[in-house]
PDB file of C-alpha atoms in Angstrom:
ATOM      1  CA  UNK A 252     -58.657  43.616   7.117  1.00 47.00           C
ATOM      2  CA  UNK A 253     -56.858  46.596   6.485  1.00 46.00           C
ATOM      3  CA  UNK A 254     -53.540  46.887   4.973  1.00 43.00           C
ATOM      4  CA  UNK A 255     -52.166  48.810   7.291  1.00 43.00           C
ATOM      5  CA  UNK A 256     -53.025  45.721   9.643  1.00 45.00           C
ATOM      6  CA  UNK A 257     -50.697  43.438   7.543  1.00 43.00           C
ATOM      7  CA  UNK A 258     -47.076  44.225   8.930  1.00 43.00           C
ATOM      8  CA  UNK A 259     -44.520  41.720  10.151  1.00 42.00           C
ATOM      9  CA  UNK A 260     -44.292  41.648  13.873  1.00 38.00           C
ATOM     10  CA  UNK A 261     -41.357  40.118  16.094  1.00 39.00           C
ATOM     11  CA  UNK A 262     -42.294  37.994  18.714  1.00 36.00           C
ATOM     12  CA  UNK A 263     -40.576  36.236  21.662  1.00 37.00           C
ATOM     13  CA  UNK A 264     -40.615  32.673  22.138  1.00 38.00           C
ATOM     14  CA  UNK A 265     -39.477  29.576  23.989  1.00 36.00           C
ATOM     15  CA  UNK A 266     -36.015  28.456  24.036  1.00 35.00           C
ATOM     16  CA  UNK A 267     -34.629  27.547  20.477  1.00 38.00           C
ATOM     17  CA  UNK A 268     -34.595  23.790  20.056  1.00 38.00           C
ATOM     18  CA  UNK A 269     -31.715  22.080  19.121  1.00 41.00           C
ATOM     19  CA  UNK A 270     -33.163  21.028  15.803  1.00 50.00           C
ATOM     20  CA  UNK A 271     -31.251  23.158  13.861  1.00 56.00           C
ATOM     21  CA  UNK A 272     -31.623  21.575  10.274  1.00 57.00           C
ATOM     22  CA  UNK A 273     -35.074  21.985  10.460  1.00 57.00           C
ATOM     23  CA  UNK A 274     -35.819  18.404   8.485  1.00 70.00           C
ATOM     24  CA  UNK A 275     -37.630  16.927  11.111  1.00 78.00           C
ATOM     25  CA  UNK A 276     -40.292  19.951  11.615  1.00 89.00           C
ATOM     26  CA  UNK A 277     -44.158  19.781  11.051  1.00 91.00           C
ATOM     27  CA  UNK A 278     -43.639  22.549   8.812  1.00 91.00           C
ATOM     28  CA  UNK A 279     -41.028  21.117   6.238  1.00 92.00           C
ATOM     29  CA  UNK A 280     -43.054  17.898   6.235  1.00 92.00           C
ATOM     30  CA  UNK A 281     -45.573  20.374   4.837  1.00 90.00           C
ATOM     31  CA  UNK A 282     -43.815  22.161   2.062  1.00 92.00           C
ATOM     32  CA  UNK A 283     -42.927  18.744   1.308  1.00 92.00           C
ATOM     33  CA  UNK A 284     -46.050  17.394   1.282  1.00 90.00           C
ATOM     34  CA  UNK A 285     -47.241  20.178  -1.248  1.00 88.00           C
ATOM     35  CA  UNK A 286     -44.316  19.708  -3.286  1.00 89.00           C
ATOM     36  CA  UNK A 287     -44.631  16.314  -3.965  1.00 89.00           C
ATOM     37  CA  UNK A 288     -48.172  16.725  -5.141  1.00 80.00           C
ATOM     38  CA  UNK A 289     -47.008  18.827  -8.335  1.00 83.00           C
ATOM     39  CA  UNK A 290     -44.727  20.752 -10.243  1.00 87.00           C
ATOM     40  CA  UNK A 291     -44.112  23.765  -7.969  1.00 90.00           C
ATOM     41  CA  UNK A 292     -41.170  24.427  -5.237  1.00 93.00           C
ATOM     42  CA  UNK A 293     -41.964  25.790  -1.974  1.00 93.00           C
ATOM     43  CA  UNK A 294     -40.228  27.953   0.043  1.00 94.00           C
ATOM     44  CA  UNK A 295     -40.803  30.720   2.798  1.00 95.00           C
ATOM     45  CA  UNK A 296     -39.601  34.203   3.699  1.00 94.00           C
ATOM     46  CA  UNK A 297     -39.266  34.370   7.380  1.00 94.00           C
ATOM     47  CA  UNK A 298     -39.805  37.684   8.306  1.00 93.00           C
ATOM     48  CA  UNK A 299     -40.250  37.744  12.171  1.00 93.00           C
ATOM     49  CA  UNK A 300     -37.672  34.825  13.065  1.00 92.00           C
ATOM     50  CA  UNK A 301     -40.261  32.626  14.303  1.00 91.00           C
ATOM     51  CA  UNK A 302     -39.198  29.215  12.042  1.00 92.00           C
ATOM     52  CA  UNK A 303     -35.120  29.891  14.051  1.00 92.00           C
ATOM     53  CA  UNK A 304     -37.596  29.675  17.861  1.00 90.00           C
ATOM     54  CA  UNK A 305     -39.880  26.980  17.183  1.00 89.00           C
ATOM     55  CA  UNK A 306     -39.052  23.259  16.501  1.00 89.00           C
ATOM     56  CA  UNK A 307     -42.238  22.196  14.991  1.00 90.00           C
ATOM     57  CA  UNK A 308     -41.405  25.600  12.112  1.00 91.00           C
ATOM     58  CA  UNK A 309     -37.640  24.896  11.649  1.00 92.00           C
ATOM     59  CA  UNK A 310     -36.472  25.138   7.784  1.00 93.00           C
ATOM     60  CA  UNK A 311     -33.487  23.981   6.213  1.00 92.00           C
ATOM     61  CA  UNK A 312     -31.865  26.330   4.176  1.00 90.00           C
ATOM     62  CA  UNK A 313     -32.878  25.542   0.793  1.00 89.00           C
ATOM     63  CA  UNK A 314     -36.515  25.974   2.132  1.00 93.00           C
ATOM     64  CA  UNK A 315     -36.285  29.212   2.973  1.00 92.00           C
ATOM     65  CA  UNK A 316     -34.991  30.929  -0.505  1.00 90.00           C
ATOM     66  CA  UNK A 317     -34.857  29.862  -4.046  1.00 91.00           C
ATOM     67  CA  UNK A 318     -32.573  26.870  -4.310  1.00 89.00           C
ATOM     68  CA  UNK A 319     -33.406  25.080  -7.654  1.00 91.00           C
ATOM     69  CA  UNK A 320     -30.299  24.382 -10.133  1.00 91.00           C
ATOM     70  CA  UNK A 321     -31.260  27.392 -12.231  1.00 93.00           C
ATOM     71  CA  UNK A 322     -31.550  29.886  -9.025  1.00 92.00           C
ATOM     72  CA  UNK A 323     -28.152  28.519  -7.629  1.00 89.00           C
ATOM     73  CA  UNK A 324     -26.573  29.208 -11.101  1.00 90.00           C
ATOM     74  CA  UNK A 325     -27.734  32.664 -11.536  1.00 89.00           C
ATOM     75  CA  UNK A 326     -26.752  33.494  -8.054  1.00 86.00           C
ATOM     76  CA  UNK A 327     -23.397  32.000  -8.660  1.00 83.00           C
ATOM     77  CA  UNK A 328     -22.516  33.447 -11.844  1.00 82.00           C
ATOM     78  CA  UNK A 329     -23.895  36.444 -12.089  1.00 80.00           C
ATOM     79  CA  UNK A 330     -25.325  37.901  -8.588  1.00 70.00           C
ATOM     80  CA  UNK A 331     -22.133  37.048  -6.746  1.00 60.00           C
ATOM     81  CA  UNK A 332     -20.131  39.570  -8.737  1.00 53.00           C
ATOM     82  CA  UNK A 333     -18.797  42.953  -7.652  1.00 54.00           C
ATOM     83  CA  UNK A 334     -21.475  45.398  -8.920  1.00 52.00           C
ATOM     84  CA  UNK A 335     -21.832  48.925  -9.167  1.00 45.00           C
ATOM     85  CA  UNK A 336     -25.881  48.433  -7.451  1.00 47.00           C
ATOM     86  CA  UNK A 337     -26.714  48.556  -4.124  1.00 38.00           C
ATOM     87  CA  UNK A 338     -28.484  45.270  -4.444  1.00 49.00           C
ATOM     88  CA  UNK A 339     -27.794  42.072  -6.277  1.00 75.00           C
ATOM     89  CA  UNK A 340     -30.392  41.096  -8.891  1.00 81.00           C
ATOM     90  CA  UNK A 341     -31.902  38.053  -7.219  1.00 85.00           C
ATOM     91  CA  UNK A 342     -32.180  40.200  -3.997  1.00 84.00           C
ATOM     92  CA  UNK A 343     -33.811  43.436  -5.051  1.00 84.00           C
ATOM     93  CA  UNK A 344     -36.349  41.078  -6.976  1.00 87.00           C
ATOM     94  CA  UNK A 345     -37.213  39.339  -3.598  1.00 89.00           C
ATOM     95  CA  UNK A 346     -37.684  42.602  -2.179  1.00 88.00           C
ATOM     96  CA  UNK A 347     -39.780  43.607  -4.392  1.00 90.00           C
ATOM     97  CA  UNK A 348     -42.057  40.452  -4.543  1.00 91.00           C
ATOM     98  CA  UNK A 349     -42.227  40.544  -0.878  1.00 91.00           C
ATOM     99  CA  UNK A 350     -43.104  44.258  -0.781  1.00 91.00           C
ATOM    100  CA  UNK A 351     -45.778  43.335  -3.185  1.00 90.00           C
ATOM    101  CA  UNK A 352     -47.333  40.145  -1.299  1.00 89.00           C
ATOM    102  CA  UNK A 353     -47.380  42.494   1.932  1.00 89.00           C
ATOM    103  CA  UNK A 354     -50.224  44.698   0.259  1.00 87.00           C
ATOM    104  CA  UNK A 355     -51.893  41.847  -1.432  1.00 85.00           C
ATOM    105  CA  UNK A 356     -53.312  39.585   1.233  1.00 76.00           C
ATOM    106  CA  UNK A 357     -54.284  36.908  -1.256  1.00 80.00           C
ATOM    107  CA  UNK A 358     -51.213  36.854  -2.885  1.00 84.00           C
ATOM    108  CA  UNK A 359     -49.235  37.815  -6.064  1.00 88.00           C
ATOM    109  CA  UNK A 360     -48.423  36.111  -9.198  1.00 89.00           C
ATOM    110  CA  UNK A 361     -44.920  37.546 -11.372  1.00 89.00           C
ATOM    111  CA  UNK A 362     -41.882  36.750 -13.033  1.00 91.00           C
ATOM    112  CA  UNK A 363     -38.505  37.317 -11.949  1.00 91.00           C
ATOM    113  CA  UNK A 364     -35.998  39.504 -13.754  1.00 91.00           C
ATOM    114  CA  UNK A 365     -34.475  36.500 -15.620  1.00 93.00           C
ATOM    115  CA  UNK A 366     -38.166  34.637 -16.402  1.00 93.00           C
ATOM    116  CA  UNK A 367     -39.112  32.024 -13.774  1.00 94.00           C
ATOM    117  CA  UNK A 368     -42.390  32.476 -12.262  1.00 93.00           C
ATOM    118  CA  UNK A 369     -43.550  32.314  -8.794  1.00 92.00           C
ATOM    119  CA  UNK A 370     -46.782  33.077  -6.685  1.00 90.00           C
ATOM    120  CA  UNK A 371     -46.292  35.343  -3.391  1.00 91.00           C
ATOM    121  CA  UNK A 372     -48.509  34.685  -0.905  1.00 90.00           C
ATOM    122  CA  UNK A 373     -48.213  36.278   2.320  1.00 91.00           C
ATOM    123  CA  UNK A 374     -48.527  34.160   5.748  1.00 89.00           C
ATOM    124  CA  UNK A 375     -51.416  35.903   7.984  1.00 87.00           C
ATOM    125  CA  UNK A 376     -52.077  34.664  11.024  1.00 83.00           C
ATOM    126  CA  UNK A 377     -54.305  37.109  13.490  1.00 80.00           C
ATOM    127  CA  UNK A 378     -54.205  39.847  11.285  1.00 81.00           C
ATOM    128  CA  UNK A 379     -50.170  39.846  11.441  1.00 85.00           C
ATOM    129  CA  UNK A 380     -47.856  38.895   9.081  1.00 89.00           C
ATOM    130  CA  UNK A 381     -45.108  36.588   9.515  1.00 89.00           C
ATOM    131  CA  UNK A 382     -43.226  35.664   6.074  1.00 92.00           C
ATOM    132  CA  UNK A 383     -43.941  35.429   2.327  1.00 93.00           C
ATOM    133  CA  UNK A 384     -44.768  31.624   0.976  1.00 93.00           C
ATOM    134  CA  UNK A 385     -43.267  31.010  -2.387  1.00 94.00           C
ATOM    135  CA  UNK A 386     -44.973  28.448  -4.562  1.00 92.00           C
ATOM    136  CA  UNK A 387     -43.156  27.747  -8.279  1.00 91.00           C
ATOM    137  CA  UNK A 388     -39.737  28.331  -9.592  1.00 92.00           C
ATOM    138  CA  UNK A 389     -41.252  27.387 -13.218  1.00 92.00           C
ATOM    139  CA  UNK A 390     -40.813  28.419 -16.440  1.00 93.00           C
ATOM    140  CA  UNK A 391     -44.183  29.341 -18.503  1.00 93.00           C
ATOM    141  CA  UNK A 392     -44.145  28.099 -21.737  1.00 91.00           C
ATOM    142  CA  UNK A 393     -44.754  31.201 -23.112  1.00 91.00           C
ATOM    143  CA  UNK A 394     -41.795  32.922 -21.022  1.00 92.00           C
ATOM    144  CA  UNK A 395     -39.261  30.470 -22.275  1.00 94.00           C
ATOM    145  CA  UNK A 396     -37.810  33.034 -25.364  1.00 95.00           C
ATOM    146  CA  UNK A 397     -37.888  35.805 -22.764  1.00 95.00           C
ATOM    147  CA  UNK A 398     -35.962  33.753 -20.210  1.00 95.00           C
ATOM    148  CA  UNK A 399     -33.403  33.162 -22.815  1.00 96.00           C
ATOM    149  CA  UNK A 400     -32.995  36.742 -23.830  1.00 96.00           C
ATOM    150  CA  UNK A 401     -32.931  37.328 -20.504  1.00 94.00           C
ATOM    151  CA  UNK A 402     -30.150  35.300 -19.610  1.00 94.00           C
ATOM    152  CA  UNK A 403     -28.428  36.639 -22.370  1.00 95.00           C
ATOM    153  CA  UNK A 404     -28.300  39.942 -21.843  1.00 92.00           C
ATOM    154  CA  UNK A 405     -27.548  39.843 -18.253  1.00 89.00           C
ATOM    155  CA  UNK A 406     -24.546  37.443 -18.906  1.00 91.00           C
ATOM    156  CA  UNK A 407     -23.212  39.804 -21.544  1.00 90.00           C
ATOM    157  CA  UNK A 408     -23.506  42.695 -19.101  1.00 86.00           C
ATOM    158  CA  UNK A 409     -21.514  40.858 -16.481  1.00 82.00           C
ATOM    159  CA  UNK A 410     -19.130  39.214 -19.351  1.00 86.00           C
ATOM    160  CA  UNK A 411     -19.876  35.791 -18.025  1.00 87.00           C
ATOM    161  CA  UNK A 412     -20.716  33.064 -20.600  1.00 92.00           C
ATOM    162  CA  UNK A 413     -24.453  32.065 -20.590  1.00 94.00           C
ATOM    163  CA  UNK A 414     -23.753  28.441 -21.280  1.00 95.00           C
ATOM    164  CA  UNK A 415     -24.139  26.715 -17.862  1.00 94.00           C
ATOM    165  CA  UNK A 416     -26.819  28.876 -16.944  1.00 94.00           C
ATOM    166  CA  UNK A 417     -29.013  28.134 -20.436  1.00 96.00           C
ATOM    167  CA  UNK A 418     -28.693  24.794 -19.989  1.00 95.00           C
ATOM    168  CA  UNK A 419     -30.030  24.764 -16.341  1.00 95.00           C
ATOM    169  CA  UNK A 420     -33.115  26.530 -17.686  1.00 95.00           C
ATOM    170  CA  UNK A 421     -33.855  23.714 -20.169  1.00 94.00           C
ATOM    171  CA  UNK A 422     -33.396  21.348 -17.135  1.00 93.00           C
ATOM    172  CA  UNK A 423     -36.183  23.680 -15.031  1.00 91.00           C
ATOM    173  CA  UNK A 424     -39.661  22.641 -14.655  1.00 89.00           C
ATOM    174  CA  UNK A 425     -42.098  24.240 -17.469  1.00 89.00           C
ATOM    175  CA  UNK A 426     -45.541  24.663 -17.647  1.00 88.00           C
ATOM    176  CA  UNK A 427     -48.140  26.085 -19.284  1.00 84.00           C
ATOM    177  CA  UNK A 428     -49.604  28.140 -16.765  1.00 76.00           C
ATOM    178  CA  UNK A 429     -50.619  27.959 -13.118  1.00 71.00           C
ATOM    179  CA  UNK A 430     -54.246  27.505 -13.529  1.00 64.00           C
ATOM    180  CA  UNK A 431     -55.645  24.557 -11.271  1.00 53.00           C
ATOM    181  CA  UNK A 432     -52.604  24.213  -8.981  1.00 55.00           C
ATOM    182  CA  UNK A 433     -54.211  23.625  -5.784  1.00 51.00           C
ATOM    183  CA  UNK A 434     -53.015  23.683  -1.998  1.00 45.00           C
ATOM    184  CA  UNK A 435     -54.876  22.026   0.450  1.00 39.00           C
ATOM    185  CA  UNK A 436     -56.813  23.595   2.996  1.00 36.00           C
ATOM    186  CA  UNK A 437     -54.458  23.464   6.494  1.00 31.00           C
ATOM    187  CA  UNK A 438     -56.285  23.377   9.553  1.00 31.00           C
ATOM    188  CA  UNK A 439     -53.903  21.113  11.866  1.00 33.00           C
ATOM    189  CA  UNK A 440     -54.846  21.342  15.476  1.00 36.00           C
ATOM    190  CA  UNK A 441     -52.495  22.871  17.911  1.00 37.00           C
ATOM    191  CA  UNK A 442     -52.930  24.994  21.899  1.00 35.00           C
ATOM    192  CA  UNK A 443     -54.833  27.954  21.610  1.00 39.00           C
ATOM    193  CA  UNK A 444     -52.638  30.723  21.284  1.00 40.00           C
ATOM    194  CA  UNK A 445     -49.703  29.226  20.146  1.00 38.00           C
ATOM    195  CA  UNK A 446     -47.380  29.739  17.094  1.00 36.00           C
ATOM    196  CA  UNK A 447     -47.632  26.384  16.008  1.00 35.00           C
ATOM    197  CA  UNK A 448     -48.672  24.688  12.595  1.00 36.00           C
ATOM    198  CA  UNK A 449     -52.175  25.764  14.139  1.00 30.00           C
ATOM    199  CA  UNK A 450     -50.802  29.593  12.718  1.00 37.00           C
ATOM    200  CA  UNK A 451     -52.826  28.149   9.185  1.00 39.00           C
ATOM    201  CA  UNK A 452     -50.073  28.223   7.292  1.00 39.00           C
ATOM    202  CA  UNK A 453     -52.282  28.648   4.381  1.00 36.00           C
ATOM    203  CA  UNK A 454     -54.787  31.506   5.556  1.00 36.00           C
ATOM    204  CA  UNK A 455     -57.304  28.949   6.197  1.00 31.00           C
ATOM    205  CA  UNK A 456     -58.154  28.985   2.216  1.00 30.00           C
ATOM    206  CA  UNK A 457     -57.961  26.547  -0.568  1.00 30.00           C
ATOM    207  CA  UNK A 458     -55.432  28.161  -2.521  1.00 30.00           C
ATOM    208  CA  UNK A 459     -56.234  28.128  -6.511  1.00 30.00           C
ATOM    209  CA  UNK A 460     -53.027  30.010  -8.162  1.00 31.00           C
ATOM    210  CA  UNK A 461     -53.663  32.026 -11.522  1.00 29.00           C
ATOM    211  CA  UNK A 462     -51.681  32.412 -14.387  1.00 26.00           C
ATOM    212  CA  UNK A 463     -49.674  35.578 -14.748  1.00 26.00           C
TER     213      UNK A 463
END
């Protein structure tokens, strides 16, 4: 595959269901499902639309960005300002990472400006792309004086107090690295030719993350 081949693509589809949360889809069942069997959140970039036109895809909102404690702090307190930037913090760092996981078919592994660590991994399905899966929203061990520092300085530059949001990152999952995480192989059996959980939502791949 070339990486010219891997850009997102819109596509047209039947008529929305009216399962808007999204907590009843095949797919949240399966970012649930690999949740449950470790430390690492899930969530998913949509970048075609295709989890707003297909039931069995539908996503609540706090499965489609970074909703931990910690995220929803830093978001609060300091991205939510007024700010001389184009782009908020949080933002231009998922822009970035998703930029990243577009040229990297197998996927990414980095740190976010204020130290929690995620791996990018794009979702291909016949050579197109249609959003960026997010697996972690952890703190590495070895990360933890940099997140503080981080924190720090970035609540000093905004003159907010960097009390509430320390303390969320002592309540945020740690680990030592992300060596051995595993994600199952998905295969799950859908109509030939149709966006369903039959897209391989994991590029058809056992996926082994690596530390950063």
């Amino acid at each position: 595959m070339n990486k010219s081949d891997l850009t997102p693509v819109a596509i047209t589809g039947p008529t929305p269901s009216t399962n808007r949360s999204g907590e009843s889809s095949a797919l949240y069942a399966l970012m649930q499902l690999l949740e449950a069997g470790g430390p690492l959140r899930v969530s998913l970039e949509d970048l075609t639309g295709i989890t707003f036109d297909y039931e069995a895809l539908r996503l609540p909102s706090h499965h489609r960005q970074h909703a931990s404690p910690f995220c929803q702090e830093a978001k609060r307190s300091i991205n939510y300002l007024p700010r001389t930037s184009d782009f908020r913090q949080c933002v231009a760092n998922k822009y970035r990472a998703n930029d990243a996981a577009l040229h990297h078919e197998h996927g990414v592994t980095g740190s976010c400006y204020l130290g929690l660590t995620d791996i990018c991994r794009p979702w291909i399905y016949r050579e197109r792309v249609w959003g960026i899966f997010y697996f972690g929203s952890v703190l590495l061990h070895d990360r933890e004086r940099f997140a503080q520092l981080a924190i720090r300085r970035a609540c000093n530059r905004e003159h907010v107090r960097p009390d509430e949001l320390l303390a969320r990152l002592e309540q945020q999952t740690t680990v030592g690295n992300l060596r051995g995480h595993r994600f199952p192989r998905t295969r799950p059996h859908g109509e030939a030719g149709e966006p369903t959980l039959a897209m391989d939502l994991c590029g058809n791949q056992n996926f082994a993350a690596r530390s950063c």
